[in-house]
PDB file of C-alpha atoms in Angstrom:
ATOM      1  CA  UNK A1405      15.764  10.954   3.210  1.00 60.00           C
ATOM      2  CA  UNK A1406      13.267  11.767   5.879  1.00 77.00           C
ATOM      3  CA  UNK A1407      12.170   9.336   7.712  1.00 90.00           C
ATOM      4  CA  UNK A1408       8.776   8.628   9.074  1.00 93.00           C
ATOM      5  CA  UNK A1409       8.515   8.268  13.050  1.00 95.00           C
ATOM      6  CA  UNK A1410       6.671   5.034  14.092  1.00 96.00           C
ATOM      7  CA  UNK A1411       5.269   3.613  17.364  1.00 97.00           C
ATOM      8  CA  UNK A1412       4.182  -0.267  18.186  1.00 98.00           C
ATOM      9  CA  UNK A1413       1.572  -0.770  19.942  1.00 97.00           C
ATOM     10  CA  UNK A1414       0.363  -4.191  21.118  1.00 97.00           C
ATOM     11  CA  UNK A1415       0.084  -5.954  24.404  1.00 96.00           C
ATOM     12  CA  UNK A1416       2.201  -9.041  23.321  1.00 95.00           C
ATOM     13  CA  UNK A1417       5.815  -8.845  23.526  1.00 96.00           C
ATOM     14  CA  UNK A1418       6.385 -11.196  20.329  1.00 96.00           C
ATOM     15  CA  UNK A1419       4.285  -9.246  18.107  1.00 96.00           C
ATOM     16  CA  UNK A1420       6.173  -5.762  19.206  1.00 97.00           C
ATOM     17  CA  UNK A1421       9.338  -8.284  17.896  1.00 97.00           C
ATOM     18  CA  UNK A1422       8.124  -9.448  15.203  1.00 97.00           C
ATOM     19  CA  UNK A1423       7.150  -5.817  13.367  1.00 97.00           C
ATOM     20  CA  UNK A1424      10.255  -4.351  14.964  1.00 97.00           C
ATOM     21  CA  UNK A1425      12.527  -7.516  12.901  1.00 97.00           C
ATOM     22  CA  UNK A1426      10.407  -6.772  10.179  1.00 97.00           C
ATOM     23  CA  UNK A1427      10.182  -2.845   9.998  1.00 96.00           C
ATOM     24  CA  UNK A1428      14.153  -3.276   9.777  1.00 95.00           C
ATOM     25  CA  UNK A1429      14.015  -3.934   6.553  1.00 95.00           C
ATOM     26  CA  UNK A1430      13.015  -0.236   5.398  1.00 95.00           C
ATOM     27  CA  UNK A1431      15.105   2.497   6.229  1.00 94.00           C
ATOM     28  CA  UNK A1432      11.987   4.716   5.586  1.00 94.00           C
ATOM     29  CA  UNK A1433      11.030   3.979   9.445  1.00 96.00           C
ATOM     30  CA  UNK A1434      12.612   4.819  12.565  1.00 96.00           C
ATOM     31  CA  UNK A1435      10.820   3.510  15.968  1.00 97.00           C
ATOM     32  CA  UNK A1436      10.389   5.770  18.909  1.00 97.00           C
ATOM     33  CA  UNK A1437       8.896   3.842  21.245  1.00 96.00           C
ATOM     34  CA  UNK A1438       6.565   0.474  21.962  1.00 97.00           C
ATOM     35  CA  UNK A1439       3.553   0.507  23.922  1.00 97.00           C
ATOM     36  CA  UNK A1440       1.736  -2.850  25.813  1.00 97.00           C
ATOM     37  CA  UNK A1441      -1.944  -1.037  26.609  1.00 96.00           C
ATOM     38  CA  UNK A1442      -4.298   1.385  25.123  1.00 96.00           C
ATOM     39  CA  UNK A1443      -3.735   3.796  28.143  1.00 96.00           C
ATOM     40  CA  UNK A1444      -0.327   4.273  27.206  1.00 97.00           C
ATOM     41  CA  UNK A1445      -0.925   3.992  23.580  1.00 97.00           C
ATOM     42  CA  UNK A1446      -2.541   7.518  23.743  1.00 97.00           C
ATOM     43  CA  UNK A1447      -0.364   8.924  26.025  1.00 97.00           C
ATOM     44  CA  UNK A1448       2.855   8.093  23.773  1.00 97.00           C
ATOM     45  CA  UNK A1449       1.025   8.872  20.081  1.00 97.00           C
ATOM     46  CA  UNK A1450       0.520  12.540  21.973  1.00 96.00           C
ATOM     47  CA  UNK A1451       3.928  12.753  23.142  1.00 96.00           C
ATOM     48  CA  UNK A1452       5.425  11.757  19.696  1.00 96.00           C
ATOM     49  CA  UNK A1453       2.881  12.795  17.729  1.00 95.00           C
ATOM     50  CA  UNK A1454       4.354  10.463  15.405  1.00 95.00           C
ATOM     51  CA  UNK A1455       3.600   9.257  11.598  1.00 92.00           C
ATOM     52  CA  UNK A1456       2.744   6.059  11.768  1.00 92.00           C
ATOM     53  CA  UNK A1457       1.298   3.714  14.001  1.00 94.00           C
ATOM     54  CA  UNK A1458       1.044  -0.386  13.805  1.00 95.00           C
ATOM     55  CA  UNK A1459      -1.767  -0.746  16.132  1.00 93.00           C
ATOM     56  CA  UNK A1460      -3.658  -3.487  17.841  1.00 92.00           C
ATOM     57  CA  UNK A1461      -7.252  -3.452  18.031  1.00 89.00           C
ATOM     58  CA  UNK A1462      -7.658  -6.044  21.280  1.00 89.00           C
ATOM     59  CA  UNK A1463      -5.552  -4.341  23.993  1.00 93.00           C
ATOM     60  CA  UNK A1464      -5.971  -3.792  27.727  1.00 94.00           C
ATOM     61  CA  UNK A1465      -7.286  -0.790  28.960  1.00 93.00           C
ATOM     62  CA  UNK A1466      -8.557   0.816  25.508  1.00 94.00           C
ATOM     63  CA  UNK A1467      -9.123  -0.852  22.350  1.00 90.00           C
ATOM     64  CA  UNK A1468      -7.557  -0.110  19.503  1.00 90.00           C
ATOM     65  CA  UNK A1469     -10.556   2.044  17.860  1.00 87.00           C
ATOM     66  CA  UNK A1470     -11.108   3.856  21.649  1.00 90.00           C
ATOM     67  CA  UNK A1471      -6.988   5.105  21.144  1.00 93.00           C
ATOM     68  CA  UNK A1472      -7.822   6.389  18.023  1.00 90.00           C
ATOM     69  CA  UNK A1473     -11.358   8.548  19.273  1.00 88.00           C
ATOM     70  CA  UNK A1474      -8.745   9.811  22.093  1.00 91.00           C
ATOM     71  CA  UNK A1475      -6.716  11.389  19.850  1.00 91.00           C
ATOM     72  CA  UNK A1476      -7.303  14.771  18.466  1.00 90.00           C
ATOM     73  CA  UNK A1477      -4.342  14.053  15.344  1.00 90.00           C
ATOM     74  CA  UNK A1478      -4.552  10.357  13.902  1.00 89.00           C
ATOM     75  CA  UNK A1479      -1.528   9.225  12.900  1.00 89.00           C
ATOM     76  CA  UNK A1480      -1.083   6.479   9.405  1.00 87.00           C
ATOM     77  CA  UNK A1481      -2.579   3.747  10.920  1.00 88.00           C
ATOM     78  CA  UNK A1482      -1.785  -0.006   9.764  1.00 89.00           C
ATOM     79  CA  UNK A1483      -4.139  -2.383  11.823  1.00 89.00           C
ATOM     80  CA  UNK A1484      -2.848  -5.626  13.297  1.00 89.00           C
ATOM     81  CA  UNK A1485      -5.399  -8.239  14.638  1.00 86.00           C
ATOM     82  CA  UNK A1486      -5.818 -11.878  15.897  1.00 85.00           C
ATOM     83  CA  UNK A1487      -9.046 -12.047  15.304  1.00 75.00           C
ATOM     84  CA  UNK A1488     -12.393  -9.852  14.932  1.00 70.00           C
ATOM     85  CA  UNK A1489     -13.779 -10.739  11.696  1.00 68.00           C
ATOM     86  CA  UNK A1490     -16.298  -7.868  11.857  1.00 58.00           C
ATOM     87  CA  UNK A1491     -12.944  -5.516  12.223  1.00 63.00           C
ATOM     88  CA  UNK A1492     -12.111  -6.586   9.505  1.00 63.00           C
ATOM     89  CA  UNK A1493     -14.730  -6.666   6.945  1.00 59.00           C
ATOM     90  CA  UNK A1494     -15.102  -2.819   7.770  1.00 55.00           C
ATOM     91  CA  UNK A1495     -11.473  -2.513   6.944  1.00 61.00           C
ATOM     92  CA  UNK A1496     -11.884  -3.890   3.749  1.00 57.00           C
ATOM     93  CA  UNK A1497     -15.077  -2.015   2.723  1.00 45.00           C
ATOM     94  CA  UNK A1498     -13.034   0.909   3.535  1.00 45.00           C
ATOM     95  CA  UNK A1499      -9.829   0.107   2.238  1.00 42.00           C
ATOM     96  CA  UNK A1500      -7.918   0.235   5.828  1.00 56.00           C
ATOM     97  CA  UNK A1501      -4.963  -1.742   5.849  1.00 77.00           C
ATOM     98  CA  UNK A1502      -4.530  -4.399   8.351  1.00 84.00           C
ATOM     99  CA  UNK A1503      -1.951  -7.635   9.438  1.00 88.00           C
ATOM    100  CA  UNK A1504      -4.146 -10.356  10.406  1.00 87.00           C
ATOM    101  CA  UNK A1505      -1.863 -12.256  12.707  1.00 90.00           C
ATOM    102  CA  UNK A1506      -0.079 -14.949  11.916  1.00 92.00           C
ATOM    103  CA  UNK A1507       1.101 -12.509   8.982  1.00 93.00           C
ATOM    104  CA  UNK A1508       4.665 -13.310   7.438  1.00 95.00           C
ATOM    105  CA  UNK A1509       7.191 -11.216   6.027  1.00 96.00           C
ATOM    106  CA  UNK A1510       4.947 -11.019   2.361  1.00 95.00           C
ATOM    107  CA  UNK A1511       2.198  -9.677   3.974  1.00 94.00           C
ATOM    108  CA  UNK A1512       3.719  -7.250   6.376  1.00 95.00           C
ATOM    109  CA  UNK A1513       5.697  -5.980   2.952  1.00 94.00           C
ATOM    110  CA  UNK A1514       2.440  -5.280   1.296  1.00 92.00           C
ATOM    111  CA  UNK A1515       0.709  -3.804   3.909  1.00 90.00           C
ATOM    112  CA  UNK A1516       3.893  -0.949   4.231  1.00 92.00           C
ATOM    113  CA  UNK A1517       4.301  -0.565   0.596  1.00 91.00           C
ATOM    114  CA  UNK A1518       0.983   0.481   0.208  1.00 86.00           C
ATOM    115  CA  UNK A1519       1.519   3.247   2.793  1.00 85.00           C
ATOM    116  CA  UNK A1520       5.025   4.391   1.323  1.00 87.00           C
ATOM    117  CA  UNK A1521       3.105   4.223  -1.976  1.00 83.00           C
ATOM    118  CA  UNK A1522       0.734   7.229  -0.860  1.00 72.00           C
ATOM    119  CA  UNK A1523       2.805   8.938   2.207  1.00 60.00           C
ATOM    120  CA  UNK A1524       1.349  12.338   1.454  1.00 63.00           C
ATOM    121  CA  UNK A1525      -2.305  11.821   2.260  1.00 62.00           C
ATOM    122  CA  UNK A1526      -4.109   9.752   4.953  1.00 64.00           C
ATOM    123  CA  UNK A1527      -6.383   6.316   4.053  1.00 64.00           C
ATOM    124  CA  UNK A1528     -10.242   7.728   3.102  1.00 68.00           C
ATOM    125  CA  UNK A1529     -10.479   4.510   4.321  1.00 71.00           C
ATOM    126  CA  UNK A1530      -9.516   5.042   8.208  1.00 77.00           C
ATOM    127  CA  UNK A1531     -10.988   8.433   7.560  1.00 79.00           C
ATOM    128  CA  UNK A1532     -14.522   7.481   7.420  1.00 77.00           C
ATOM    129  CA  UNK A1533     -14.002   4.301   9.600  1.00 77.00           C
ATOM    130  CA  UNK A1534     -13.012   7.482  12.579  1.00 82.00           C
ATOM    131  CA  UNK A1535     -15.980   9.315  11.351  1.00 80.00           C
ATOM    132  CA  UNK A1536     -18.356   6.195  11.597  1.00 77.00           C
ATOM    133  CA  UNK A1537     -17.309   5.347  15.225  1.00 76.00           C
ATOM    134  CA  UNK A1538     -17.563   8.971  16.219  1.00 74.00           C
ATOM    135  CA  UNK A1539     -21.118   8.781  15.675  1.00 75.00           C
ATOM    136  CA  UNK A1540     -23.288   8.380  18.268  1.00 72.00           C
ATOM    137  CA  UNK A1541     -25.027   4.752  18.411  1.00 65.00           C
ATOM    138  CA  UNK A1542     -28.369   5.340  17.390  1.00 58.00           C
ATOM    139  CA  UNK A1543     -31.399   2.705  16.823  1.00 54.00           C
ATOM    140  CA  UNK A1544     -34.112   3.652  13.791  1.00 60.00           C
ATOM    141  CA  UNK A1545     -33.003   7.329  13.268  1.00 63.00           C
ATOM    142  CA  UNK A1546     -29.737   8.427  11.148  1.00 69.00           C
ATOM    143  CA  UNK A1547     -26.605   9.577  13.358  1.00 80.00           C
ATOM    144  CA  UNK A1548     -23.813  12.023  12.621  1.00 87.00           C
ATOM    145  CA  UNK A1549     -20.551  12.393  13.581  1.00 88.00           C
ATOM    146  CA  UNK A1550     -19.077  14.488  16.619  1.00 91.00           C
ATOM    147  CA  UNK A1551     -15.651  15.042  15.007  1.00 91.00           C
ATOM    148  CA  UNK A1552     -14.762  15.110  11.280  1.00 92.00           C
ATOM    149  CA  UNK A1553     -11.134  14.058  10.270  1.00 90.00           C
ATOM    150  CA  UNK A1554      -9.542  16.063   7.842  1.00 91.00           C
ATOM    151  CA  UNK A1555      -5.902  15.527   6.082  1.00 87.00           C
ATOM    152  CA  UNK A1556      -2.879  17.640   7.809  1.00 84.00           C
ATOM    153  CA  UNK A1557      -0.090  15.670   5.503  1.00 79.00           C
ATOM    154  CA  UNK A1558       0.013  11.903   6.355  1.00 80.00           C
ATOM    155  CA  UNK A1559      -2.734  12.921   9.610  1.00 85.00           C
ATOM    156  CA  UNK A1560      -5.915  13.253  10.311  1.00 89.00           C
ATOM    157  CA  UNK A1561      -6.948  16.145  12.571  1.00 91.00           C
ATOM    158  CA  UNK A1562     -10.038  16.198  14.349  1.00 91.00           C
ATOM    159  CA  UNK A1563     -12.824  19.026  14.123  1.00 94.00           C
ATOM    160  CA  UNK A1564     -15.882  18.811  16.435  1.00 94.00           C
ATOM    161  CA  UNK A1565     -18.838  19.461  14.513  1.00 95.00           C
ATOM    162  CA  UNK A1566     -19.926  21.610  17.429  1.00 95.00           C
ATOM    163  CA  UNK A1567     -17.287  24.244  16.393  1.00 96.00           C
ATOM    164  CA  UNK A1568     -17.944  24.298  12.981  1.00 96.00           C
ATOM    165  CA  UNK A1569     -19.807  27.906  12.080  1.00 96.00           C
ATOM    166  CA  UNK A1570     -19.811  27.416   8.305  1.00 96.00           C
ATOM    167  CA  UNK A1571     -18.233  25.787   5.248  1.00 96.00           C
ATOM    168  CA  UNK A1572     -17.805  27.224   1.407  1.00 96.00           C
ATOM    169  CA  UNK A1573     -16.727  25.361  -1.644  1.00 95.00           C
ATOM    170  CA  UNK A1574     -13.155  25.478  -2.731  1.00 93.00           C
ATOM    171  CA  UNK A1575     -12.631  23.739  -5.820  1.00 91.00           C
ATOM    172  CA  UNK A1576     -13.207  20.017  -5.621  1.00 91.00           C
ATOM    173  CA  UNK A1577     -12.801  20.696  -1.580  1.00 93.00           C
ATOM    174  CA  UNK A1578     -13.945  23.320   0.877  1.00 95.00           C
ATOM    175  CA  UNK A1579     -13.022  25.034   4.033  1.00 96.00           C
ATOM    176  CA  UNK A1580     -14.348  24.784   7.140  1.00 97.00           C
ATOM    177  CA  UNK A1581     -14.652  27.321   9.510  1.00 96.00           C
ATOM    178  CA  UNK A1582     -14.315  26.871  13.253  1.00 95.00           C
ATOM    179  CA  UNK A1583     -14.849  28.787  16.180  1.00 91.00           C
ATOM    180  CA  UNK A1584     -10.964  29.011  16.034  1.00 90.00           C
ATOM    181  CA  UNK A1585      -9.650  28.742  12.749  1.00 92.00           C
ATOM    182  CA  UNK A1586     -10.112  27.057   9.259  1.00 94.00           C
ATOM    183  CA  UNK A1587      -9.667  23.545   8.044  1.00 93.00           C
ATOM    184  CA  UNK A1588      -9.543  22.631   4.237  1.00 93.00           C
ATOM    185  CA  UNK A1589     -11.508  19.221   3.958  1.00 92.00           C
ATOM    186  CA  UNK A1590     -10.909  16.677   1.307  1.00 90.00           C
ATOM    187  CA  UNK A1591     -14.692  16.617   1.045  1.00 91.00           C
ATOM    188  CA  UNK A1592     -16.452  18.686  -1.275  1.00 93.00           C
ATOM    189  CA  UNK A1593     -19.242  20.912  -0.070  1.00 94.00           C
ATOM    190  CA  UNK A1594     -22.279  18.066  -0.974  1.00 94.00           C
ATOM    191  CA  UNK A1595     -20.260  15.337   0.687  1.00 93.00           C
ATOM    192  CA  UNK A1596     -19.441  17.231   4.034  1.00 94.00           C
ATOM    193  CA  UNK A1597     -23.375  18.508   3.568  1.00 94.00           C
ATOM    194  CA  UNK A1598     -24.197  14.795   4.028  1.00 93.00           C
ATOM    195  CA  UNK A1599     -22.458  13.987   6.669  1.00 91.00           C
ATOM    196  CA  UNK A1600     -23.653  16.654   8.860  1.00 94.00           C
ATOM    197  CA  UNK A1601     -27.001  16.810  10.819  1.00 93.00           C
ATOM    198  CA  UNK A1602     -29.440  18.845   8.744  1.00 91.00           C
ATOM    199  CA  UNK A1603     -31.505  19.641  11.691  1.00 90.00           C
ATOM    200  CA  UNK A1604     -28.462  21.647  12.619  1.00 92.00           C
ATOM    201  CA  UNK A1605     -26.843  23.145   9.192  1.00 94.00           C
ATOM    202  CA  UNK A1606     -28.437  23.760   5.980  1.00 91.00           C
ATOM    203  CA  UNK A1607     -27.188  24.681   2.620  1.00 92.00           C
ATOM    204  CA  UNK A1608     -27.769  28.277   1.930  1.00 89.00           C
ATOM    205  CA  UNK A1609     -25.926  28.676  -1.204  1.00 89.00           C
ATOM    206  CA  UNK A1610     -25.119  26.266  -4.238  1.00 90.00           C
ATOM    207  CA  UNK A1611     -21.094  27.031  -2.304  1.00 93.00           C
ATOM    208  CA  UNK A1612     -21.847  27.476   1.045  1.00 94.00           C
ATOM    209  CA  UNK A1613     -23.297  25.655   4.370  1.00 95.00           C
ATOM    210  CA  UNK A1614     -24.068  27.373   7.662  1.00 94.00           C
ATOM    211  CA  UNK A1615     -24.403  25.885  11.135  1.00 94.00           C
ATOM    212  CA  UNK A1616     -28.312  27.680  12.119  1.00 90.00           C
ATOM    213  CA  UNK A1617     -26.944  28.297  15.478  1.00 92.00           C
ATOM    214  CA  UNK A1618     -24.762  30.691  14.377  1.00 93.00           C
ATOM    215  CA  UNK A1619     -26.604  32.902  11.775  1.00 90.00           C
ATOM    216  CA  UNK A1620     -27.251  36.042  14.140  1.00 90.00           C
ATOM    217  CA  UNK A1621     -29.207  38.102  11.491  1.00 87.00           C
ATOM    218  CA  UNK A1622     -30.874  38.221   7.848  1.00 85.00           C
ATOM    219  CA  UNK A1623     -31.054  40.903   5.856  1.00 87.00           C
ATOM    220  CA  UNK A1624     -33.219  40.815   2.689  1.00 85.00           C
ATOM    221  CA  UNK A1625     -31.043  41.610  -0.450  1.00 83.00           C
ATOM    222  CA  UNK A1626     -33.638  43.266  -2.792  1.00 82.00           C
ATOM    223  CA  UNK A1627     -33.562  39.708  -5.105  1.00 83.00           C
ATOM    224  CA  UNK A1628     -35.489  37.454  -3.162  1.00 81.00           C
ATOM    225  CA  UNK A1629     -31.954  35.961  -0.749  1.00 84.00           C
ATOM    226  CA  UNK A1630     -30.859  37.021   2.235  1.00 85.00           C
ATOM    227  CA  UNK A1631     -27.402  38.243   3.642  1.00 88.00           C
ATOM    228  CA  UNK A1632     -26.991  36.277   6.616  1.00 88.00           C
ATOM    229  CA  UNK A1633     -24.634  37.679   9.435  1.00 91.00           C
ATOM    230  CA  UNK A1634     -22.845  34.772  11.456  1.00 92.00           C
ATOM    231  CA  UNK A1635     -20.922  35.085  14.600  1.00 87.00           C
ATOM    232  CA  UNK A1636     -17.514  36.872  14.019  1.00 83.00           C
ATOM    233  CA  UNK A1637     -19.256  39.092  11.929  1.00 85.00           C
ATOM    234  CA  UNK A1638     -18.755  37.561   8.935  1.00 90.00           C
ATOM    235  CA  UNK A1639     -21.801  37.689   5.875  1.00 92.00           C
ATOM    236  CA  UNK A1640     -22.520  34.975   3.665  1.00 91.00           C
ATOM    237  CA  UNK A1641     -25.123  35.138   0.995  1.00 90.00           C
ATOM    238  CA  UNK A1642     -27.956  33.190   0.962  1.00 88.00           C
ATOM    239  CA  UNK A1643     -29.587  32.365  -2.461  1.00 87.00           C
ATOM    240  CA  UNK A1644     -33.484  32.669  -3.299  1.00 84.00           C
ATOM    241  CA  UNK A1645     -33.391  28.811  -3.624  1.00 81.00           C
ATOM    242  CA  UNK A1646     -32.724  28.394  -0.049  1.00 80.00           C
ATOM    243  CA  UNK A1647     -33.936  31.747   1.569  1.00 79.00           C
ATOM    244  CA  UNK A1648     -37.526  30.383   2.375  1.00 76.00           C
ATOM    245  CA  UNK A1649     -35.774  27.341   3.897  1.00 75.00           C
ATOM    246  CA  UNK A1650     -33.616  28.874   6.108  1.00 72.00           C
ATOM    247  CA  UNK A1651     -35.811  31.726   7.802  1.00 69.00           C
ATOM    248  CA  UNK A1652     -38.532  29.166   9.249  1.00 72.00           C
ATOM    249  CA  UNK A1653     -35.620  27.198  10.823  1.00 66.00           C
ATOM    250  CA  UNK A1654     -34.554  30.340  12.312  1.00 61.00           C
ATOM    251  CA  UNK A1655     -38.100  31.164  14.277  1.00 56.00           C
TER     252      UNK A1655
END
């Protein structure tokens, strides 16, 4: 059996006790290490780069939610928290577990066998809870994301949108391509689409979105599209529906 590797992390010494007592019911786990403060709490999750985390939100040093925008892989994540009401009505509208302390053995139960239950694929709900508070606060206007999140087995893994060059539909998913590599998202193409700032990527093909920064060149294709050239010399077509869109963004 393969166990998952799991960290503690809360600045009370009874509470690190209490999951530890509890935890040793399930064979599934094995603890690495404990942590009292956010500081260290990002420190050790890079060091172990472990599975799963029982986190505190209130901490000195960081909070709970600052740990996690430190981290460029997000461990499972199982919330534990005094208090915070408005912590944890987001949690529940996006399905993020949490321990609201004082939990008892029932509750701590739950909250684990609903993370054994799906061990191969991280919460959508922490997912777009990470992509919410990695948006920059705004007032009136809309805000996007810096970093999207997507699944590396029971992970998330952090993109910057800044390195993203272009996306294309893969089935109910798509890839994303980076300035240094490929990601498949467990978005589809519209989804990621509407996440993303459209004053800085535009759909250019029923299958395909392109950062505008880096389309380096269109060439007319005889139909009424272009073929756009993007950095790394890669071409992606660009469909009569959205050629007159694109080349006025492009000056």
């Amino acid at each position: 059996m393969q166990r998952l590797s799991t960290l503690i992390i809360d600045d009370e010494a009874p509470a690190r006790l209490l999951v530890r007592q509890y935890l040793a019911a399930f064979a599934e786990f094995i603890v690495l290490d404990e942590c009292a403060d956010g500081v260290a709490a990002v420190a050790a999750i890079r060091k172990h780069q472990p599975d799963v985390v029982f986190l505190d939100i209130q901490m000195p040093g960081l909070t709970g939610f600052e740990v996690l925008l430190q981290l460029e892989q997000v461990p499972a994540i199982i919330f534990v928290t005094a208090y915070d009401q408005y912590a944890l009505e987001a949690f529940n509208a996006g399905a993020v577990d949490y321990l609201l302390k004082p939990y008892d053995r029932i509750r701590f139960e739950q909250a684990v066998r609903r993370l054994l239950a799906q061990p191969a694929a991280p919460n959508a709900g922490l997912q777009n809870l990470l992509e919410h508070l990695a948006a920059p606060a705004g007032h009136n206007a809309p805000t996007y994301p810096v970093r999207l999140f997507v699944p590396h087995g029971i992970r998330l893994v952090a993109v910057p949108v800044a390195s993203i060059r272009w996306a294309e539909a893969a089935g109910d998913y798509c890839t994303i391509h980076t300035n240094t590599g490929s990601e498949l998202s467990n978005l589809g193409i519209t989804a990621l689409q509407e996440r993303l700032d459209p004053q800085r990527f535009l759909r250019v093909h029923r299958s395909t979105l392109v950062a505008l920064d880096a389309v380096l060149a269109l060439e007319r294709d005889g139909s009424g599209g272009y073929y756009a050239t993007l950095e790394g010399d890669h071409t992606v077509r660009v469909s009569r529906t959205y050629a007159e869109v694109l080349r006025p963004l492009l000056g």
